[in-house]
């Protein structure tokens, strides 16, 4: 079987609001945005040259799955991820239907809240690093004696400021409440816990640990608070294979482990310094990564992935 073509970058004839590491954000009239997930992949914060077939479709359709499933838990920006429906609403996009298929999401435009709402159900990443150093998270004490990847019950709400470049900075709930006002901060925390808990429980029944995840929220023009951006995807979360979970060490990544292993080997061998430009990736690493993304999608949703023919 030949692998489906991968898309490194979309170029639609619309005003481009932003090009992220993975997605392009286009303006679509005054009140809508079009989010297009490319097949770009990053590791160690560096975007690879190669694109990973199916990845953009997986990201888009995992988010769409959660937006639909959790609609009663949190109202969201989601309008549709169906290319036919997008084109029906915006006929000028008809010539680009195949680029949109499976990877584009039409959403309500909002004014984003300037904090990332991170929920941590397991101690990993920057939270583990700070804890290992000082027993704290964003300066606040956590219980003593935790080891790397320990399950946190109840989960922690761990907001972060959005840094334009470099790493986001973890802050306390109090710092967030001071900046946003307590009622909004409390509502963001309540929604974040509700979404994460529902997602974690669903994923756990299907062999995936969602160790932590980042939500974004925004205010629509009428003032409604909406869940925006992407939701509980492998890119906005840590997905771990449940059958290999063992606290006391870092966990393999469900999706990016083939890529990480390859790059880590190169670094150990002194053949890559960890900085841009990234090394070229062998086909089998790209293929293995693609397979992992697709597997995560199937496990989580139980549905067939919609891809361009
Ligand atoms: N409904 C919405 N209204 C306004 N902004 C939105 C909406 N949904 C998502 N966004 C914004 O779209 C942007 C997506 O860009 P972002 O840089 O996160 O792309 P990315 O490919 O995920 O890159 P990275 O991997 O660096 O996060 C974010 O800044 C997010 O706040
Ligand atoms: Mg992002």
Tab-separated table of C-alpha atoms and ligand atoms in Angstrom:
chain	number	residue	atom	x	y	z
A	1	UNK	CA	0.000	0.000	0.000
A	2	UNK	CA	1.362	3.426	-0.856
A	3	UNK	CA	1.195	5.935	1.958
A	4	UNK	CA	-1.205	8.833	1.403
A	5	UNK	CA	0.498	12.096	0.483
A	6	UNK	CA	1.413	14.292	3.433
A	7	UNK	CA	0.854	18.041	3.532
A	8	UNK	CA	3.711	20.077	4.902
A	9	UNK	CA	2.002	23.442	4.631
A	10	UNK	CA	-1.388	24.671	3.474
A	11	UNK	CA	-1.660	27.803	1.344
A	12	UNK	CA	-5.290	28.867	1.090
A	13	UNK	CA	-6.299	32.179	-0.506
A	14	UNK	CA	-7.485	33.586	2.832
A	15	UNK	CA	-5.891	36.045	5.245
A	16	UNK	CA	-3.398	34.023	7.309
A	17	UNK	CA	-3.695	34.985	10.953
A	18	UNK	CA	-0.994	32.703	12.214
A	19	UNK	CA	1.204	29.797	11.258
A	20	UNK	CA	2.050	27.665	14.290
A	21	UNK	CA	4.420	24.766	14.513
A	22	UNK	CA	1.685	22.538	13.140
A	23	UNK	CA	-1.414	24.496	12.160
A	24	UNK	CA	-2.354	27.405	9.929
A	25	UNK	CA	-5.071	29.734	11.204
A	26	UNK	CA	-7.021	31.631	8.543
A	27	UNK	CA	-9.579	34.396	8.920
A	28	UNK	CA	-12.919	33.590	7.401
A	29	UNK	CA	-15.097	36.669	7.509
A	30	UNK	CA	-15.556	38.691	10.673
A	31	UNK	CA	-16.637	35.961	13.050
A	32	UNK	CA	-15.071	32.681	11.955
A	33	UNK	CA	-11.646	31.082	11.657
A	34	UNK	CA	-10.449	28.111	9.656
A	35	UNK	CA	-7.916	25.952	11.500
A	36	UNK	CA	-5.919	23.745	9.148
A	37	UNK	CA	-3.766	21.025	10.676
A	38	UNK	CA	-0.800	20.237	8.450
A	39	UNK	CA	1.210	17.020	8.771
A	40	UNK	CA	4.201	18.821	10.290
A	41	UNK	CA	5.646	17.195	13.373
A	42	UNK	CA	7.918	18.592	16.039
A	43	UNK	CA	10.151	16.877	18.553
A	44	UNK	CA	12.306	18.526	21.189
A	45	UNK	CA	10.593	21.774	20.047
A	46	UNK	CA	12.042	21.521	16.536
A	47	UNK	CA	9.793	21.106	13.510
A	48	UNK	CA	11.000	18.279	11.282
A	49	UNK	CA	11.446	18.652	7.529
A	50	UNK	CA	9.364	15.591	6.770
A	51	UNK	CA	5.608	15.584	7.142
A	52	UNK	CA	3.872	12.627	8.780
A	53	UNK	CA	1.008	11.219	6.676
A	54	UNK	CA	-2.376	11.262	8.445
A	55	UNK	CA	-1.163	13.329	11.391
A	56	UNK	CA	-3.151	16.465	10.509
A	57	UNK	CA	-6.285	14.397	9.981
A	58	UNK	CA	-5.774	12.660	13.321
A	59	UNK	CA	-5.329	15.936	15.194
A	60	UNK	CA	-8.369	17.486	13.552
A	61	UNK	CA	-10.634	14.502	14.044
A	62	UNK	CA	-9.554	13.793	17.615
A	63	UNK	CA	-10.470	17.380	18.528
A	64	UNK	CA	-13.753	17.130	16.626
A	65	UNK	CA	-14.541	13.909	18.510
A	66	UNK	CA	-14.047	15.618	21.872
A	67	UNK	CA	-15.894	18.808	20.907
A	68	UNK	CA	-18.945	16.733	19.983
A	69	UNK	CA	-18.696	14.312	22.853
A	70	UNK	CA	-18.128	16.991	25.491
A	71	UNK	CA	-20.559	19.594	24.131
A	72	UNK	CA	-22.684	19.329	27.253
A	73	UNK	CA	-19.636	19.695	29.516
A	74	UNK	CA	-18.191	22.769	27.810
A	75	UNK	CA	-19.574	24.920	24.991
A	76	UNK	CA	-16.926	25.268	22.310
A	77	UNK	CA	-15.920	27.167	19.195
A	78	UNK	CA	-16.520	24.089	17.023
A	79	UNK	CA	-18.806	24.546	14.008
A	80	UNK	CA	-17.803	21.703	11.708
A	81	UNK	CA	-14.843	19.658	10.482
A	82	UNK	CA	-16.742	18.345	7.478
A	83	UNK	CA	-15.181	19.673	4.272
A	84	UNK	CA	-18.492	19.502	2.430
A	85	UNK	CA	-20.179	21.581	5.082
A	86	UNK	CA	-17.322	24.078	5.189
A	87	UNK	CA	-17.563	24.547	1.432
A	88	UNK	CA	-21.361	24.821	1.608
A	89	UNK	CA	-20.982	27.681	4.081
A	90	UNK	CA	-18.066	29.274	2.211
A	91	UNK	CA	-18.464	28.436	-1.507
A	92	UNK	CA	-15.274	30.321	-2.433
A	93	UNK	CA	-13.369	27.420	-0.829
A	94	UNK	CA	-14.815	24.863	-3.265
A	95	UNK	CA	-11.581	24.525	-5.305
A	96	UNK	CA	-9.707	23.669	-2.080
A	97	UNK	CA	-12.035	21.019	-0.827
A	98	UNK	CA	-9.462	18.215	-1.069
A	99	UNK	CA	-6.934	20.143	1.026
A	100	UNK	CA	-9.603	20.751	3.645
A	101	UNK	CA	-10.848	17.187	3.780
A	102	UNK	CA	-10.306	15.695	7.211
A	103	UNK	CA	-7.838	18.359	8.327
A	104	UNK	CA	-9.748	21.668	8.475
A	105	UNK	CA	-12.026	22.906	11.236
A	106	UNK	CA	-14.416	25.819	10.957
A	107	UNK	CA	-14.742	27.596	14.293
A	108	UNK	CA	-16.246	30.668	15.890
A	109	UNK	CA	-13.647	33.345	16.329
A	110	UNK	CA	-13.045	34.481	19.895
A	111	UNK	CA	-10.788	36.701	21.912
A	112	UNK	CA	-8.536	34.135	23.597
A	113	UNK	CA	-7.983	34.212	27.355
A	114	UNK	CA	-4.282	34.909	27.856
A	115	UNK	CA	-3.639	31.823	30.001
A	116	UNK	CA	-3.249	28.192	29.082
A	117	UNK	CA	-5.345	25.950	31.289
A	118	UNK	CA	-3.189	22.918	31.946
A	119	UNK	CA	-4.527	19.944	33.881
A	120	UNK	CA	-2.060	17.396	35.176
A	121	UNK	CA	-3.225	13.918	36.109
A	122	UNK	CA	0.333	12.573	36.278
A	123	UNK	CA	3.582	14.231	37.333
A	124	UNK	CA	5.658	14.771	34.208
A	125	UNK	CA	7.464	17.305	32.058
A	126	UNK	CA	8.127	20.757	33.494
A	127	UNK	CA	6.041	19.926	36.597
A	128	UNK	CA	8.194	16.898	37.399
A	129	UNK	CA	11.371	18.894	36.786
A	130	UNK	CA	10.335	21.595	39.230
A	131	UNK	CA	9.107	19.036	41.775
A	132	UNK	CA	12.354	17.071	41.597
A	133	UNK	CA	14.294	20.267	42.225
A	134	UNK	CA	12.197	21.848	44.969
A	135	UNK	CA	9.146	19.762	45.835
A	136	UNK	CA	6.868	22.444	44.377
A	137	UNK	CA	4.774	23.269	41.341
A	138	UNK	CA	4.728	26.944	40.333
A	139	UNK	CA	6.251	27.597	43.763
A	140	UNK	CA	3.516	25.822	45.744
A	141	UNK	CA	4.299	22.735	47.784
A	142	UNK	CA	3.119	19.333	46.543
A	143	UNK	CA	2.937	16.209	48.743
A	144	UNK	CA	6.408	14.809	49.490
A	145	UNK	CA	7.687	11.510	48.140
A	146	UNK	CA	6.216	11.612	44.633
A	147	UNK	CA	8.187	9.962	41.853
A	148	UNK	CA	8.301	10.797	38.162
A	149	UNK	CA	5.044	9.981	36.318
A	150	UNK	CA	3.115	9.382	39.574
A	151	UNK	CA	-0.632	9.650	39.223
A	152	UNK	CA	-2.022	12.813	40.809
A	153	UNK	CA	-5.382	12.226	42.445
A	154	UNK	CA	-7.174	14.566	42.273
A	155	UNK	CA	-5.542	16.096	39.194
A	156	UNK	CA	-3.857	19.493	39.460
A	157	UNK	CA	-4.928	22.656	37.725
A	158	UNK	CA	-1.677	24.194	36.557
A	159	UNK	CA	-2.185	27.335	34.473
A	160	UNK	CA	0.584	28.837	32.385
A	161	UNK	CA	1.128	32.133	30.662
A	162	UNK	CA	1.407	31.983	26.895
A	163	UNK	CA	4.920	32.861	25.875
A	164	UNK	CA	5.254	34.056	22.269
A	165	UNK	CA	8.594	32.333	22.049
A	166	UNK	CA	10.308	29.846	24.286
A	167	UNK	CA	8.560	27.931	27.018
A	168	UNK	CA	5.339	28.744	28.768
A	169	UNK	CA	5.677	29.763	32.396
A	170	UNK	CA	3.742	27.855	35.050
A	171	UNK	CA	1.828	30.138	37.421
A	172	UNK	CA	-0.334	29.586	40.469
A	173	UNK	CA	-4.106	29.734	40.439
A	174	UNK	CA	-3.838	32.879	42.613
A	175	UNK	CA	-1.677	34.623	40.032
A	176	UNK	CA	-4.187	33.761	37.350
A	177	UNK	CA	-7.097	34.919	39.520
A	178	UNK	CA	-5.379	38.249	40.119
A	179	UNK	CA	-4.930	38.804	36.397
A	180	UNK	CA	-8.364	37.635	35.220
A	181	UNK	CA	-10.581	38.155	38.238
A	182	UNK	CA	-11.628	35.334	40.514
A	183	UNK	CA	-14.984	34.422	38.914
A	184	UNK	CA	-13.451	33.852	35.471
A	185	UNK	CA	-10.445	32.001	36.926
A	186	UNK	CA	-12.752	29.723	38.913
A	187	UNK	CA	-14.904	29.019	35.888
A	188	UNK	CA	-11.820	28.146	33.803
A	189	UNK	CA	-10.629	25.781	36.492
A	190	UNK	CA	-14.041	24.141	36.856
A	191	UNK	CA	-14.376	23.626	33.097
A	192	UNK	CA	-10.798	22.360	32.747
A	193	UNK	CA	-11.296	19.709	35.432
A	194	UNK	CA	-14.631	18.636	33.965
A	195	UNK	CA	-13.253	18.269	30.432
A	196	UNK	CA	-10.068	16.536	31.516
A	197	UNK	CA	-11.817	14.107	33.841
A	198	UNK	CA	-14.285	13.086	31.145
A	199	UNK	CA	-11.479	12.714	28.610
A	200	UNK	CA	-9.124	10.866	30.922
A	201	UNK	CA	-11.783	8.351	31.895
A	202	UNK	CA	-12.783	7.696	28.298
A	203	UNK	CA	-9.165	7.342	27.149
A	204	UNK	CA	-8.279	5.054	30.057
A	205	UNK	CA	-11.000	2.627	28.984
A	206	UNK	CA	-9.329	2.477	25.578
A	207	UNK	CA	-5.714	1.902	26.547
A	208	UNK	CA	-4.459	5.486	26.551
A	209	UNK	CA	-3.369	7.522	29.544
A	210	UNK	CA	-3.863	11.247	29.000
A	211	UNK	CA	-1.193	12.277	31.478
A	212	UNK	CA	-1.710	16.001	31.133
A	213	UNK	CA	-3.281	18.382	28.685
A	214	UNK	CA	-3.639	22.034	27.811
A	215	UNK	CA	-6.928	23.806	27.149
A	216	UNK	CA	-7.531	27.256	25.762
A	217	UNK	CA	-10.664	29.310	26.173
A	218	UNK	CA	-11.904	32.469	24.507
A	219	UNK	CA	-14.790	34.917	24.664
A	220	UNK	CA	-17.121	35.076	21.677
A	221	UNK	CA	-18.388	38.471	20.530
A	222	UNK	CA	-21.509	38.021	22.658
A	223	UNK	CA	-19.385	37.385	25.745
A	224	UNK	CA	-19.892	33.597	25.951
A	225	UNK	CA	-16.916	31.658	27.251
A	226	UNK	CA	-15.967	28.929	24.766
A	227	UNK	CA	-13.465	26.094	24.698
A	228	UNK	CA	-11.212	26.855	21.693
A	229	UNK	CA	-8.104	25.632	19.870
A	230	UNK	CA	-7.451	21.863	19.850
A	231	UNK	CA	-8.655	19.507	22.570
A	232	UNK	CA	-6.934	16.490	24.099
A	233	UNK	CA	-4.924	15.680	20.992
A	234	UNK	CA	-1.504	14.034	21.093
A	235	UNK	CA	-0.051	17.493	20.318
A	236	UNK	CA	-1.728	19.325	23.198
A	237	UNK	CA	-1.391	16.457	25.679
A	238	UNK	CA	0.872	13.658	26.793
A	239	UNK	CA	-0.577	10.364	25.583
A	240	UNK	CA	0.983	7.300	27.188
A	241	UNK	CA	0.309	3.633	26.347
A	242	UNK	CA	-1.550	2.377	29.443
A	243	UNK	CA	-0.106	-1.133	29.191
A	244	UNK	CA	3.444	0.150	29.573
A	245	UNK	CA	2.823	2.534	32.456
A	246	UNK	CA	5.313	2.305	35.316
A	247	UNK	CA	5.921	5.241	37.671
A	248	UNK	CA	9.460	6.156	38.692
A	249	UNK	CA	10.680	6.919	35.185
A	250	UNK	CA	9.644	8.866	32.111
A	251	UNK	CA	6.994	7.124	30.005
A	252	UNK	CA	7.096	6.346	26.307
A	253	UNK	CA	4.985	8.679	24.211
A	254	UNK	CA	2.073	6.941	22.510
A	255	UNK	CA	2.547	8.892	19.288
A	256	UNK	CA	6.044	10.328	19.003
A	257	UNK	CA	8.190	7.604	20.531
A	258	UNK	CA	9.598	6.252	17.230
A	259	UNK	CA	10.663	9.790	16.351
A	260	UNK	CA	12.049	10.545	19.808
A	261	UNK	CA	14.000	7.292	19.927
A	262	UNK	CA	15.552	7.949	16.542
A	263	UNK	CA	16.547	11.509	17.458
A	264	UNK	CA	17.845	10.501	20.887
A	265	UNK	CA	20.065	7.868	19.258
A	266	UNK	CA	21.475	10.476	16.877
A	267	UNK	CA	22.204	12.813	19.767
A	268	UNK	CA	23.892	10.108	21.794
A	269	UNK	CA	26.022	9.250	18.792
A	270	UNK	CA	26.988	12.919	18.440
A	271	UNK	CA	25.349	13.129	15.023
A	272	UNK	CA	22.823	15.831	15.921
A	273	UNK	CA	23.193	18.674	18.427
A	274	UNK	CA	19.474	18.993	19.162
A	275	UNK	CA	19.106	22.287	17.338
A	276	UNK	CA	17.701	23.395	13.988
A	277	UNK	CA	18.130	22.302	11.291
A	278	UNK	CA	16.676	18.905	12.141
A	279	UNK	CA	18.306	15.803	10.691
A	280	UNK	CA	16.562	14.029	7.812
A	281	UNK	CA	14.261	11.242	8.972
A	282	UNK	CA	14.336	7.733	7.485
A	283	UNK	CA	11.088	6.638	5.846
A	284	UNK	CA	10.521	3.935	8.419
A	285	UNK	CA	10.592	6.469	11.266
A	286	UNK	CA	8.039	8.644	9.470
A	287	UNK	CA	5.892	5.596	8.748
A	288	UNK	CA	6.094	4.273	12.301
A	289	UNK	CA	5.089	7.688	13.659
A	290	UNK	CA	2.161	7.899	11.258
A	291	UNK	CA	1.014	4.457	12.359
A	292	UNK	CA	1.133	5.501	16.016
A	293	UNK	CA	-1.023	8.581	15.397
A	294	UNK	CA	-3.551	6.509	13.481
A	295	UNK	CA	-3.628	3.905	16.230
A	296	UNK	CA	-4.269	6.562	18.865
A	297	UNK	CA	-7.155	7.842	16.759
A	298	UNK	CA	-8.714	4.412	16.351
A	299	UNK	CA	-8.342	3.526	20.018
A	300	UNK	CA	-9.855	6.801	21.223
A	301	UNK	CA	-12.718	7.177	18.788
A	302	UNK	CA	-13.363	3.689	17.428
A	303	UNK	CA	-14.127	5.428	14.115
A	304	UNK	CA	-12.625	5.428	10.646
A	305	UNK	CA	-10.361	8.349	9.819
A	306	UNK	CA	-11.515	10.572	6.991
A	307	UNK	CA	-8.649	11.335	4.623
A	308	UNK	CA	-8.257	12.765	1.155
A	309	UNK	CA	-8.259	9.940	-1.437
B	1	LIG	N1	-11.747	30.077	18.288
B	1	LIG	C1	-10.583	30.732	18.341
B	1	LIG	N2	-10.569	32.078	18.412
B	1	LIG	C2	-9.388	32.752	18.441
B	1	LIG	N3	-8.177	32.164	18.419
B	1	LIG	C3	-8.136	30.823	18.365
B	1	LIG	C4	-9.324	30.041	18.313
B	1	LIG	N4	-8.960	28.735	18.286
B	1	LIG	C5	-7.609	28.707	18.301
B	1	LIG	N5	-7.105	29.956	18.337
B	1	LIG	C6	-5.685	30.328	18.375
B	1	LIG	O1	-5.052	29.742	17.263
B	1	LIG	C7	-3.668	29.665	17.544
B	1	LIG	C8	-3.105	28.388	16.989
B	1	LIG	O2	-1.739	28.612	16.858
B	1	LIG	P1	-0.619	27.756	17.535
B	1	LIG	O3	0.617	28.576	17.502
B	1	LIG	O4	-1.050	27.165	18.818
B	1	LIG	O5	-0.496	26.614	16.459
B	1	LIG	P2	0.140	25.232	16.680
B	1	LIG	O6	0.338	24.692	15.317
B	1	LIG	O7	-0.682	24.488	17.682
B	1	LIG	O8	1.567	25.577	17.246
B	1	LIG	P3	2.277	25.122	18.575
B	1	LIG	O9	2.624	23.690	18.346
B	1	LIG	O10	3.450	26.010	18.645
B	1	LIG	O11	1.266	25.314	19.680
B	1	LIG	C9	-3.516	29.794	19.052
B	1	LIG	O12	-2.866	31.001	19.323
B	1	LIG	C10	-4.948	29.803	19.572
B	1	LIG	O13	-5.090	30.665	20.677
B	2	LIG	MG1	-0.780	25.254	19.772
